[in-house]
Coordinates of C-alpha atoms in Angstrom, one line a residue:
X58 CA -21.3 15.3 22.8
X59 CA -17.5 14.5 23.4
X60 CA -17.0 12.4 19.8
X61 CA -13.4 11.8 20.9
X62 CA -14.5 10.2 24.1
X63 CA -17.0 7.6 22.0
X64 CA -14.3 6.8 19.6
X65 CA -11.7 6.4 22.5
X66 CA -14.4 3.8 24.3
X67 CA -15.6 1.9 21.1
X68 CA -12.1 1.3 20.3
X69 CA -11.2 0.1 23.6
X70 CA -13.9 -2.0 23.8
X71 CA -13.6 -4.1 20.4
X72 CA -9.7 -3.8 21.1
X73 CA -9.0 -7.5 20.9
X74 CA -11.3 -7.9 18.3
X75 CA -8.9 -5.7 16.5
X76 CA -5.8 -6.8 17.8
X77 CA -6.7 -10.5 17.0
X78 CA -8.1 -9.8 13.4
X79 CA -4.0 -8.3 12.6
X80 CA -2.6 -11.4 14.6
X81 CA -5.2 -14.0 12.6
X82 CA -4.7 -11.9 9.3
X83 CA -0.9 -12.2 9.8
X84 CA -1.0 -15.7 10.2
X85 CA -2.9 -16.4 7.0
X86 CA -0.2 -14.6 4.7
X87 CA -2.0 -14.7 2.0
X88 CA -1.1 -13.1 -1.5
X89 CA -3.6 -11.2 -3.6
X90 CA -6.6 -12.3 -4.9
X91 CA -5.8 -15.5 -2.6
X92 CA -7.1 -13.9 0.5
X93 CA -9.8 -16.3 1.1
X94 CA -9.2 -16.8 4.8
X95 CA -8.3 -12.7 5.8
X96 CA -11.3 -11.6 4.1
X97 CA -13.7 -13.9 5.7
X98 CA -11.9 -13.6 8.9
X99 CA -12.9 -9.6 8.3
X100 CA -16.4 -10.1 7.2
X101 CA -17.6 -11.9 10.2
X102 CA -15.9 -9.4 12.3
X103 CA -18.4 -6.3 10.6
X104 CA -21.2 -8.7 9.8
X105 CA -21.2 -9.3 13.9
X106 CA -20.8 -6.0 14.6
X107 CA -23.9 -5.3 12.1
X108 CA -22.4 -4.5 8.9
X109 CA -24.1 -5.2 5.5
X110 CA -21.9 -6.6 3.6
X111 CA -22.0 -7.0 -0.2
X112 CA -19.1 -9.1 -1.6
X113 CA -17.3 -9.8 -4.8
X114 CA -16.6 -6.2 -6.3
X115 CA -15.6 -5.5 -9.3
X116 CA -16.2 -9.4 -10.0
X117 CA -13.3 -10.2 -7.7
X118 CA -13.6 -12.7 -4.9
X119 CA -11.9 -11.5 -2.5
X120 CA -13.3 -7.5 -2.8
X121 CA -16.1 -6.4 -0.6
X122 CA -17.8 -3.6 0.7
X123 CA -19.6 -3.0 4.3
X124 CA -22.2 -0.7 5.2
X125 CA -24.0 0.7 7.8
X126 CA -26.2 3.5 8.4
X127 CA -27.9 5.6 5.7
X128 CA -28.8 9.2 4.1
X129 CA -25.6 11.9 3.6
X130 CA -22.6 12.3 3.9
X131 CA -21.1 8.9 2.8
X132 CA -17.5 8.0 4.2
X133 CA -15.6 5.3 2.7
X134 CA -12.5 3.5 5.2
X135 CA -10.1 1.4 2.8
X136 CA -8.9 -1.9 4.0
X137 CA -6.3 -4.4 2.7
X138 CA -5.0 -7.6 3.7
X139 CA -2.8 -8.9 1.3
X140 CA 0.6 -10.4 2.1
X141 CA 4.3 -10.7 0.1
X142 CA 6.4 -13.6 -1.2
X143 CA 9.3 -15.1 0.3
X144 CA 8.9 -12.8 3.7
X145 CA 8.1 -15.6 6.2
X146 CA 8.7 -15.1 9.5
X147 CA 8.5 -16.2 13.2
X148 CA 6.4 -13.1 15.1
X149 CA 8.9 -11.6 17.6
X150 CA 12.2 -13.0 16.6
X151 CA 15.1 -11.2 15.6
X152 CA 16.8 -13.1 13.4
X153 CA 16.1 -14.9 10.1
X154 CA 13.6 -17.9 11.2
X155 CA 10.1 -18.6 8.4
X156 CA 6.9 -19.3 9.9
X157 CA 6.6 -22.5 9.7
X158 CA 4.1 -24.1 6.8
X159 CA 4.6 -20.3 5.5
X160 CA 6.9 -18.8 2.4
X161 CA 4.5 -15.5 2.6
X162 CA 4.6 -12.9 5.0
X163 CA 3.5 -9.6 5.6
X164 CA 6.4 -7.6 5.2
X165 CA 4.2 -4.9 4.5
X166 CA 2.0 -5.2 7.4
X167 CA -1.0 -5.0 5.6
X168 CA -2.9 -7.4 8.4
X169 CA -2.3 -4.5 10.7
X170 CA -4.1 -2.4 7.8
X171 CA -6.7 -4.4 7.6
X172 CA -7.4 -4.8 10.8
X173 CA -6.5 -0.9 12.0
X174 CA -9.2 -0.4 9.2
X175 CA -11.8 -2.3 10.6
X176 CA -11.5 -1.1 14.1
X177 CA -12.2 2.6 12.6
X178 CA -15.3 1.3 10.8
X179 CA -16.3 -0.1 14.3
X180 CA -15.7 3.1 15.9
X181 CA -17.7 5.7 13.3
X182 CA -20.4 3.2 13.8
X183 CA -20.5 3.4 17.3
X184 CA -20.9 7.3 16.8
X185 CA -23.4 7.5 14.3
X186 CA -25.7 4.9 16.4
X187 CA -24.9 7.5 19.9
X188 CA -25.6 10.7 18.5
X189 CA -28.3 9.6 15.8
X190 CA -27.3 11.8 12.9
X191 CA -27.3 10.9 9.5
X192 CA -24.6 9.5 7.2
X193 CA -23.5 6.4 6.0
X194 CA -20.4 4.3 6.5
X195 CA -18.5 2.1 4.0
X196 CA -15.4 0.1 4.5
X197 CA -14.3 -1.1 1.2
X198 CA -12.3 -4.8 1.6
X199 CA -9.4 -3.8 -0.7
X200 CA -7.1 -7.2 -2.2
X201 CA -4.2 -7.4 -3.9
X202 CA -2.7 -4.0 -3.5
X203 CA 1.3 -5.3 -3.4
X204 CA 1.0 -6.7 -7.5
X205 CA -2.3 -7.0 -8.6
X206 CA -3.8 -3.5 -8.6
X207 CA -7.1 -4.4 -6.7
X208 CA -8.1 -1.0 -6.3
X209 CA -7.5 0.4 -9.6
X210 CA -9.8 -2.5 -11.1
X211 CA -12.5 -1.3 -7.9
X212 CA -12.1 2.2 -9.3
X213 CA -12.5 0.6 -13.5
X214 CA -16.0 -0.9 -11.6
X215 CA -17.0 2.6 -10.2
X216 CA -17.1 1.0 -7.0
X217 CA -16.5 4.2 -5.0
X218 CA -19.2 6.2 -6.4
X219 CA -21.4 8.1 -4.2
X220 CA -18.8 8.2 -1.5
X221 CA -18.1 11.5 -0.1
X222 CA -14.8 10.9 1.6
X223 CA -12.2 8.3 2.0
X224 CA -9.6 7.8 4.8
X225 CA -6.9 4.9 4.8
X226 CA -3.8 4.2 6.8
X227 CA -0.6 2.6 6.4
X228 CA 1.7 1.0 8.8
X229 CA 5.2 2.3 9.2
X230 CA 8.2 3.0 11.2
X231 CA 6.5 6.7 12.0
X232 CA 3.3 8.7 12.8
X233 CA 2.5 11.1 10.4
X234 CA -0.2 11.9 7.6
X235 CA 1.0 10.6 4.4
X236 CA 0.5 14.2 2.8
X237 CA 3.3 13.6 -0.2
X238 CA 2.0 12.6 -3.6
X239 CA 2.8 8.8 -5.1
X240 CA 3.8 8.0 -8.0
X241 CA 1.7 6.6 -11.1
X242 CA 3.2 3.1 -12.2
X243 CA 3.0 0.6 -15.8
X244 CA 3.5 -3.4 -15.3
X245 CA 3.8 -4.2 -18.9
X246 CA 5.4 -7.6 -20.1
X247 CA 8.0 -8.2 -23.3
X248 CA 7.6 -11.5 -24.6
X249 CA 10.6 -12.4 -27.0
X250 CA 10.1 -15.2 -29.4
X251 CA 13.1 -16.3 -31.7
X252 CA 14.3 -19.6 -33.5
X253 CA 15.8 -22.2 -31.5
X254 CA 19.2 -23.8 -32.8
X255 CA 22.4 -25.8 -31.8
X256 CA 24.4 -22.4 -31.0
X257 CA 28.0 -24.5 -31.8
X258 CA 26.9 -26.8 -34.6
X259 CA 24.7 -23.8 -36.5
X260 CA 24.0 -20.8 -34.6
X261 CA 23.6 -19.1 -37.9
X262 CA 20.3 -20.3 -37.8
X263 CA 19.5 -19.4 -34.3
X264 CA 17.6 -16.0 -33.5
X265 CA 17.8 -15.5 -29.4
X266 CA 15.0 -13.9 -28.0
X267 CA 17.3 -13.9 -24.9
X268 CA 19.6 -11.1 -27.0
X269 CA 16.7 -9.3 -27.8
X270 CA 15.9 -9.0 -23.8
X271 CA 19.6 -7.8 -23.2
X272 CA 19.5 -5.2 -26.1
X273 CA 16.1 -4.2 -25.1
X274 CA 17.7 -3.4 -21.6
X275 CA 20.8 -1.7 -22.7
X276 CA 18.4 0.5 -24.3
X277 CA 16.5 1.5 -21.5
X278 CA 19.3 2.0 -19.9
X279 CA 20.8 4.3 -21.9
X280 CA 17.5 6.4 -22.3
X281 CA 17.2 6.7 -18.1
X282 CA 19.5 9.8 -18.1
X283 CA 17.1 11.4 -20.8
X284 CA 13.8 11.2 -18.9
X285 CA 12.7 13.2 -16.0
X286 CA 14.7 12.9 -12.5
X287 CA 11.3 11.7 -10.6
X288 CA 10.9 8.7 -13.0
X289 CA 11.7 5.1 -11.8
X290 CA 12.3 2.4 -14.5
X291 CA 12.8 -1.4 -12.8
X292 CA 12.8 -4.9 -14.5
X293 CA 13.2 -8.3 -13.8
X294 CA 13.4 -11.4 -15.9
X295 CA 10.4 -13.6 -15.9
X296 CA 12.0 -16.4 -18.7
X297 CA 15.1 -16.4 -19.0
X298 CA 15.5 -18.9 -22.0
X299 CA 16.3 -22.2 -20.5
X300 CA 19.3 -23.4 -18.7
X301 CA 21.4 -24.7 -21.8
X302 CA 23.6 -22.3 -22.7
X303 CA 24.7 -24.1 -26.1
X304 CA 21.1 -24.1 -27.3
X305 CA 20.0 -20.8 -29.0
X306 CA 17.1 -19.1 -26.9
X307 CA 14.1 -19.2 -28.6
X308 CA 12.1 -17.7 -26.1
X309 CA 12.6 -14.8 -23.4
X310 CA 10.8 -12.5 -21.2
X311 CA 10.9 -8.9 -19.6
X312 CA 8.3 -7.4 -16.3
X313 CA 8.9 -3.7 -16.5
X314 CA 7.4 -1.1 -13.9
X315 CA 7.7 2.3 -15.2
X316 CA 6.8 4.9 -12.9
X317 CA 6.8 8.9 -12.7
X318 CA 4.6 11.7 -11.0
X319 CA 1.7 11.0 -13.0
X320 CA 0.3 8.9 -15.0
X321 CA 0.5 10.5 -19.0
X322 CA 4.0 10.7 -18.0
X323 CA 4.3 7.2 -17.5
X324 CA 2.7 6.7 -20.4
X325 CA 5.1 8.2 -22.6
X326 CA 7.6 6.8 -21.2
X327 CA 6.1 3.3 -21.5
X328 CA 5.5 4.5 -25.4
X329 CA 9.8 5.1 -25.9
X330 CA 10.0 0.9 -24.2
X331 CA 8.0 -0.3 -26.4
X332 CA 9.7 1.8 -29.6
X333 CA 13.5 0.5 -27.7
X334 CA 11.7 -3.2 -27.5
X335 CA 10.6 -3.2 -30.8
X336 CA 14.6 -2.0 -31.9
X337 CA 15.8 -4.9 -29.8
X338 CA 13.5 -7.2 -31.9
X339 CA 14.9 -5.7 -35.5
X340 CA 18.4 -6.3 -34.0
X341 CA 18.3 -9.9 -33.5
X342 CA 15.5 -10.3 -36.0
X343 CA 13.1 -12.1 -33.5
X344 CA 9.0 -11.0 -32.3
X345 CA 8.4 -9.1 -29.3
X346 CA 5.0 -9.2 -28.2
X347 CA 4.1 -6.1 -25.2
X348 CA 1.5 -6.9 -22.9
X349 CA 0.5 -4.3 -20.3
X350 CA -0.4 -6.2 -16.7
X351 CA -1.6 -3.2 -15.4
X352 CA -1.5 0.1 -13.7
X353 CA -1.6 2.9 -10.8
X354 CA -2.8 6.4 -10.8
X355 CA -0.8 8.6 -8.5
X356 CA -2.3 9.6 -5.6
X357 CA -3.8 13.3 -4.5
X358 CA -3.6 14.3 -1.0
X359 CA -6.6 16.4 -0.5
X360 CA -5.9 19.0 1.6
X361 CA -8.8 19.6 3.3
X362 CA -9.5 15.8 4.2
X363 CA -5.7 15.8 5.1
X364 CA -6.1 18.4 7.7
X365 CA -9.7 16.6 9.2
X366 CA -7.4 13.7 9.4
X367 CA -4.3 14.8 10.7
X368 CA -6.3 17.0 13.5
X369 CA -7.7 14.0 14.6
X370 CA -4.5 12.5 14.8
X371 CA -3.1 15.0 16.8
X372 CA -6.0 15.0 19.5
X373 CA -6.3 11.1 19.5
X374 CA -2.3 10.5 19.9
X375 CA 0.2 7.7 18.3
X376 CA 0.4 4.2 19.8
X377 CA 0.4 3.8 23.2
X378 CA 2.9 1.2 23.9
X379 CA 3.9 0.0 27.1
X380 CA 6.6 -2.8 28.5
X381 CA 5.9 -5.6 26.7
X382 CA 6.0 -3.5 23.3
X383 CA 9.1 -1.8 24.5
X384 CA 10.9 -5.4 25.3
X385 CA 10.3 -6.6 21.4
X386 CA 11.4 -3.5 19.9
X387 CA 14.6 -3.6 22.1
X388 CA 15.1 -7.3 20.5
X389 CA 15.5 -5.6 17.3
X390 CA 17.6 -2.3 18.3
X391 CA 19.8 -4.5 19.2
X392 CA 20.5 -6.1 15.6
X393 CA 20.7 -2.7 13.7
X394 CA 24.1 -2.0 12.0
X395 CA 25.8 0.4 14.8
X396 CA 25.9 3.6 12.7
X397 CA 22.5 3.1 11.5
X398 CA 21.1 2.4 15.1
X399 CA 23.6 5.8 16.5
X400 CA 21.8 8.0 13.8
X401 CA 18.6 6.5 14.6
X402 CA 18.5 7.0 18.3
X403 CA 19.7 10.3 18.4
X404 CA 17.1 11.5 15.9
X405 CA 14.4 9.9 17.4
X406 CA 15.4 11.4 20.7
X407 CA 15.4 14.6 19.6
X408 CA 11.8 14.4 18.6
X409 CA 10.5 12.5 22.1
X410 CA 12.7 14.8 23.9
X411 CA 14.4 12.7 25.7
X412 CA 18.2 11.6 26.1
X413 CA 19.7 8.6 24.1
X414 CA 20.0 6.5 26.4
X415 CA 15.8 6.6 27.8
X416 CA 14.8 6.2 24.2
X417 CA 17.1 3.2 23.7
X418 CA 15.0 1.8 26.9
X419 CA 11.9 2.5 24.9
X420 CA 12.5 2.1 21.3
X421 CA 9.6 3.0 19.4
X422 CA 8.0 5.8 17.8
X423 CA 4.9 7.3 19.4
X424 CA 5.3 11.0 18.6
X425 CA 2.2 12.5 16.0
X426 CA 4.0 15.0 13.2
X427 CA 1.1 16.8 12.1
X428 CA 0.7 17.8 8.3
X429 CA 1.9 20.5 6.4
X430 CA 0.3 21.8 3.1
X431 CA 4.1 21.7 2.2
X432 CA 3.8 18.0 1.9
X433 CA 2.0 18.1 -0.9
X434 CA 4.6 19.5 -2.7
X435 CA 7.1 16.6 -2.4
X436 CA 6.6 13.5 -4.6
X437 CA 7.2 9.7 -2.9
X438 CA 8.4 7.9 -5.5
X439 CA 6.5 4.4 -4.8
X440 CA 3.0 3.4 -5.8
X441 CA 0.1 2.6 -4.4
X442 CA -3.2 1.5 -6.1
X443 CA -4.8 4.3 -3.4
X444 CA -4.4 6.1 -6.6
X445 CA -7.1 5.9 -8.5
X446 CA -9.2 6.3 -5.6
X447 CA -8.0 9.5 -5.1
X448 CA -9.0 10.4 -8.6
X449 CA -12.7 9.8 -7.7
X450 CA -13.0 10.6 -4.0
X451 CA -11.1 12.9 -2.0
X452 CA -8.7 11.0 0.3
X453 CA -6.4 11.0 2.9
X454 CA -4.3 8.3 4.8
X455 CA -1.7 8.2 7.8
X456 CA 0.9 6.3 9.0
X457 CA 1.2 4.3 12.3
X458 CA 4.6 2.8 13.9
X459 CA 4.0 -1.1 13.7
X460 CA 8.0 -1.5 13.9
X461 CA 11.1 0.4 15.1
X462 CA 12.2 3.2 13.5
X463 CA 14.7 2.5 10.8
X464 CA 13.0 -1.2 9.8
X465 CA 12.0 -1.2 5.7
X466 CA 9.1 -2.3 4.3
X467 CA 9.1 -5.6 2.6
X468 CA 12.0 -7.1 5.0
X469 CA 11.4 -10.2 7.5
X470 CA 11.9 -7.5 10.1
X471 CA 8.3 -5.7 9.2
X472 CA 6.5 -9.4 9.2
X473 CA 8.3 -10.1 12.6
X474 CA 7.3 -7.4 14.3
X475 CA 4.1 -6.1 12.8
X476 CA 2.9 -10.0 13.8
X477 CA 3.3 -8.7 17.7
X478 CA 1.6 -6.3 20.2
X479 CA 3.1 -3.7 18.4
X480 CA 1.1 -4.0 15.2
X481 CA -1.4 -4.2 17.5
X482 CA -1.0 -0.5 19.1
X483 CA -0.4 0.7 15.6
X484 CA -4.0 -0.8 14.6
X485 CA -5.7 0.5 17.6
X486 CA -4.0 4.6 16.8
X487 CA -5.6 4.5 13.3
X488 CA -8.7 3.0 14.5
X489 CA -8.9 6.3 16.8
X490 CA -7.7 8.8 14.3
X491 CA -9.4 7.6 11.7
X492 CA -12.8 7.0 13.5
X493 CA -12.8 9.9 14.8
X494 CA -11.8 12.2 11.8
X495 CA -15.4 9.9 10.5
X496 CA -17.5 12.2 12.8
X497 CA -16.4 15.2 11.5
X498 CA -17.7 14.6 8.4
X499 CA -20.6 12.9 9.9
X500 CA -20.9 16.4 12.1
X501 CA -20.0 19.1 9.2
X502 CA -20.5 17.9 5.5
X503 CA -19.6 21.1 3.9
X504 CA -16.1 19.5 5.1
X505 CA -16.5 16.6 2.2
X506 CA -17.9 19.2 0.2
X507 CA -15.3 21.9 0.3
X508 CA -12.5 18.3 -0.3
X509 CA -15.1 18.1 -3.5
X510 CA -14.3 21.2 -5.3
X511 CA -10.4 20.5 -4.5
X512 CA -10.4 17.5 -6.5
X513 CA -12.5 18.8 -8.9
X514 CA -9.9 21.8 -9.1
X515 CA -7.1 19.3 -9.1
X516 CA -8.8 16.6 -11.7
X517 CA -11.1 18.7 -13.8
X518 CA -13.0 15.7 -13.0
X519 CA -10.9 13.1 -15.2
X520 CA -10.2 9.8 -14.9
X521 CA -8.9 7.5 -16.9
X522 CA -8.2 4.0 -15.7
X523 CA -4.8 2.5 -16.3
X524 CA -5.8 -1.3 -16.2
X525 CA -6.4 -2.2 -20.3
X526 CA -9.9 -3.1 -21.3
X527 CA -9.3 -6.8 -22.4
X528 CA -7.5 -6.9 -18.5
X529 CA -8.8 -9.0 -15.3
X530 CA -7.7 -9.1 -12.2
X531 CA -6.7 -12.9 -12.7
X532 CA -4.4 -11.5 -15.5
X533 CA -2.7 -9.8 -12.9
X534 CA -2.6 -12.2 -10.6

């Protein structure tokens, strides 16, 4: 049985199913927890195709899980569809322009996610039912993965148990297994509270919690160069104190993110905040109150599911774009800074072997770099909440080229052309790879066991969740 021909003609044939679940997905934009519409737009979609679907995980409205088949092994797909703030967009146009009726976009191109997702359930499926072996498939309905940790509170739930193996993709600017590690991540809050007071008439009596903040972040500052190179401290300020700057602040607050290769080193740097917050509060004799939002694991790339993926990857191909795709991407060559768009051409010319000038013509990236157990060894210094699934099941995930090479994440450029029939290919070359790299599982379990007893290795079998107790996913909302 040729398993890459059936995944090739199941994807083919629920291709604009696919296609018009990133297109619909896009066009709801919805933020986390909020993504009513997406995940009832991808519900129907399995449901018809004759998924089970059980929803609200973890208690969260907008989680669910979809199932078909039964006995051993168990493979898990993850699938998001959460959008961004203030990333609105008009699909296909190169130059600043919202979406009308929209402030949210997805910068991130999680619709394509979603949606690539789904088309690799669809695919397995169509496998399992063709060469009537056992195994079960799972795609997991993942929300709220930009802010609100919807996976971590999934993997709190033990919603994952029992699966075997898990594969997930990523849209990007490139084709390539995401082999690198990720970083674990802290959202805590600083709430500053102080006494209010006319700062001209008596500001003796005043205590600013908006001092406080400013201390506290002097502090950290100063203790960056005294923690480890691959840490990442950010903040931003949530409350500011009010507008009137002759009234004493009596009230101010601090998001932090810390983040750092893993998790109990996150933690201790999260431990030295809160010591330079509670200094801050001694300072200006005001209350600081810490209240952690949240958290990631950092993520293991299993090698062995790594390598099922990434062969599959290699057999199935990247996107296969064509004229129309090539006519967008050329729209948004065109507005890249010269030297950026020099340096990018060349490079990416090199690797299609082909001159400048052709891959100006045909601006996107279709190339497969396969992985390297050297990947492993370098550290991505973003989170994802894939994290703390990759604590409990052995995972792996690739990227896809939804966008020109050189576009960021999180930019009005992503939404704009993610929203087209480039997102599109991307979702239909991760519905391939990933289906197929389903069957061999579904064909050789010892693969998911031997992925087993490497995260066992790698874990000793630990987890510890880094969403508090008292925490819900509306408190991270």
């Amino acid at each position: 049985m040729d398993n890459a021909q059936i995944i090739r003609n199941a994807v083919r044939e629920k291709a604009q199913i696919i296609t018009g679940l990133n297109r619909s997905v896009w066009e709801y934009a919805e933020l986390g927890y909020q993504e009513t519409k997406s995940a009832a737009a991808i519900i129907k979609a399995l449901e018809d195709d004759g998924f089970t679907v059980t929803k609200e995980l973890a208690g969260i409205p907008t989680a669910f899980k979809a199932v078909w088949g039964s006995g051993s092994p168990v493979v898990g797909i993850l699938g998001e569809y959460d959008a961004l703030p203030g990333l609105s967009q008009k699909a296909g146009v190169a130059a600043p322009e919202p979406d009308e009726g929209h402030t949210t976009g997805h910068g991130c191109g999680h619709c394509a996610l979603g949606a690539g997702a789904v088309g690799a359930a669809m695919a397995a499926k169509a496998y399992l039912e063709q060469s009537k072996k056992p195994g079960t498939l799972v795609f997991f309905g993942c929300p709220a993965e930009e802010q609100g940790f919807g996976k971590g509170f999934m993997a709190k739930a033990r919603c994952f148990d029992g699966v075997d193996m898990m594969f997930t993709w990523h849209p990007a600017d490139q084709n390539v297994p995401m082999g690198t590690r990720m970083v674990a991540n802290y959202k805590v809050r600083f709430d500053f509270t102080g006494i209010s007071a006319h700062a001209g008439a008596a500001p003796e009596k005043g205590r600013s919690a908006l001092d406080a903040c400013e201390l506290m972040n002097v502090g950290v500052n100063y203790m960056r160069e005294h923690v480890i190179s691959d840490a990442r401290i950010h903040y931003a300020y949530l409350d500011n104190g009010g507008e009137a700057p002759n009234v004493v602040q009596d009230h101010a607050s601090l998001l932090y993110f810390m983040r750092a290769p893993k998790l109990a080193q996150s933690s201790e740097i999260l431990a030295r905040i809160k010591k330079i917050a509670q200094g801050a509060a001694l300072m200006t004799e005001t209350e600081v109150k810490v209240r952690v939002l949240g958290g990631l694991s950092d993520v293991i790339p299993n090698p062995t599911a790594f390598q099922v993926l990434s062969d599959a990857y290699v057999e199935m191909g990247g996107p296969e774009f064509d004229e129309e795709d090539y006519a967008i991407a050329r729209k948004f060559l065109a507005i890249l800074p010269e030297d950026a768009k020099k340096a990018m051409v060349q490079k990416m010319a090199v690797l299609h072997k082909m001159t400048p000038e052709e891959f100006e013509k045909r601006p996107l990236n279709s190339v497969v770099i396969p992985y390297s157990p050297l990947m492993r060894q370098k550290v991505l210094t973003a989170s994802s909440d894939v994290g703390d699934v990759s604590y409990l099941v052995p995972t792996a995930q690739l990227t896809a080229s939804a966008a020109i090479p050189g576009t960021g994440h999180h930019t009005w450029q992503y939404t704009a052309q993610v929203g087209t029939s480039i997102g599109g290919k991307a979702c239909l070359a991760a519905a391939k790879a990933i289906g197929l790299a389903c069957t061999r599982i579904f064909d050789d379990p010892a693969l998911a066991d031997q992925a087993k007893k490497e995260l066992l290795e790698e874990t000793g079998g630990v987890y510890v969740s880094p969403i508090p107790d008292d925490l819900t996913y509306v408190d991270a909302m």
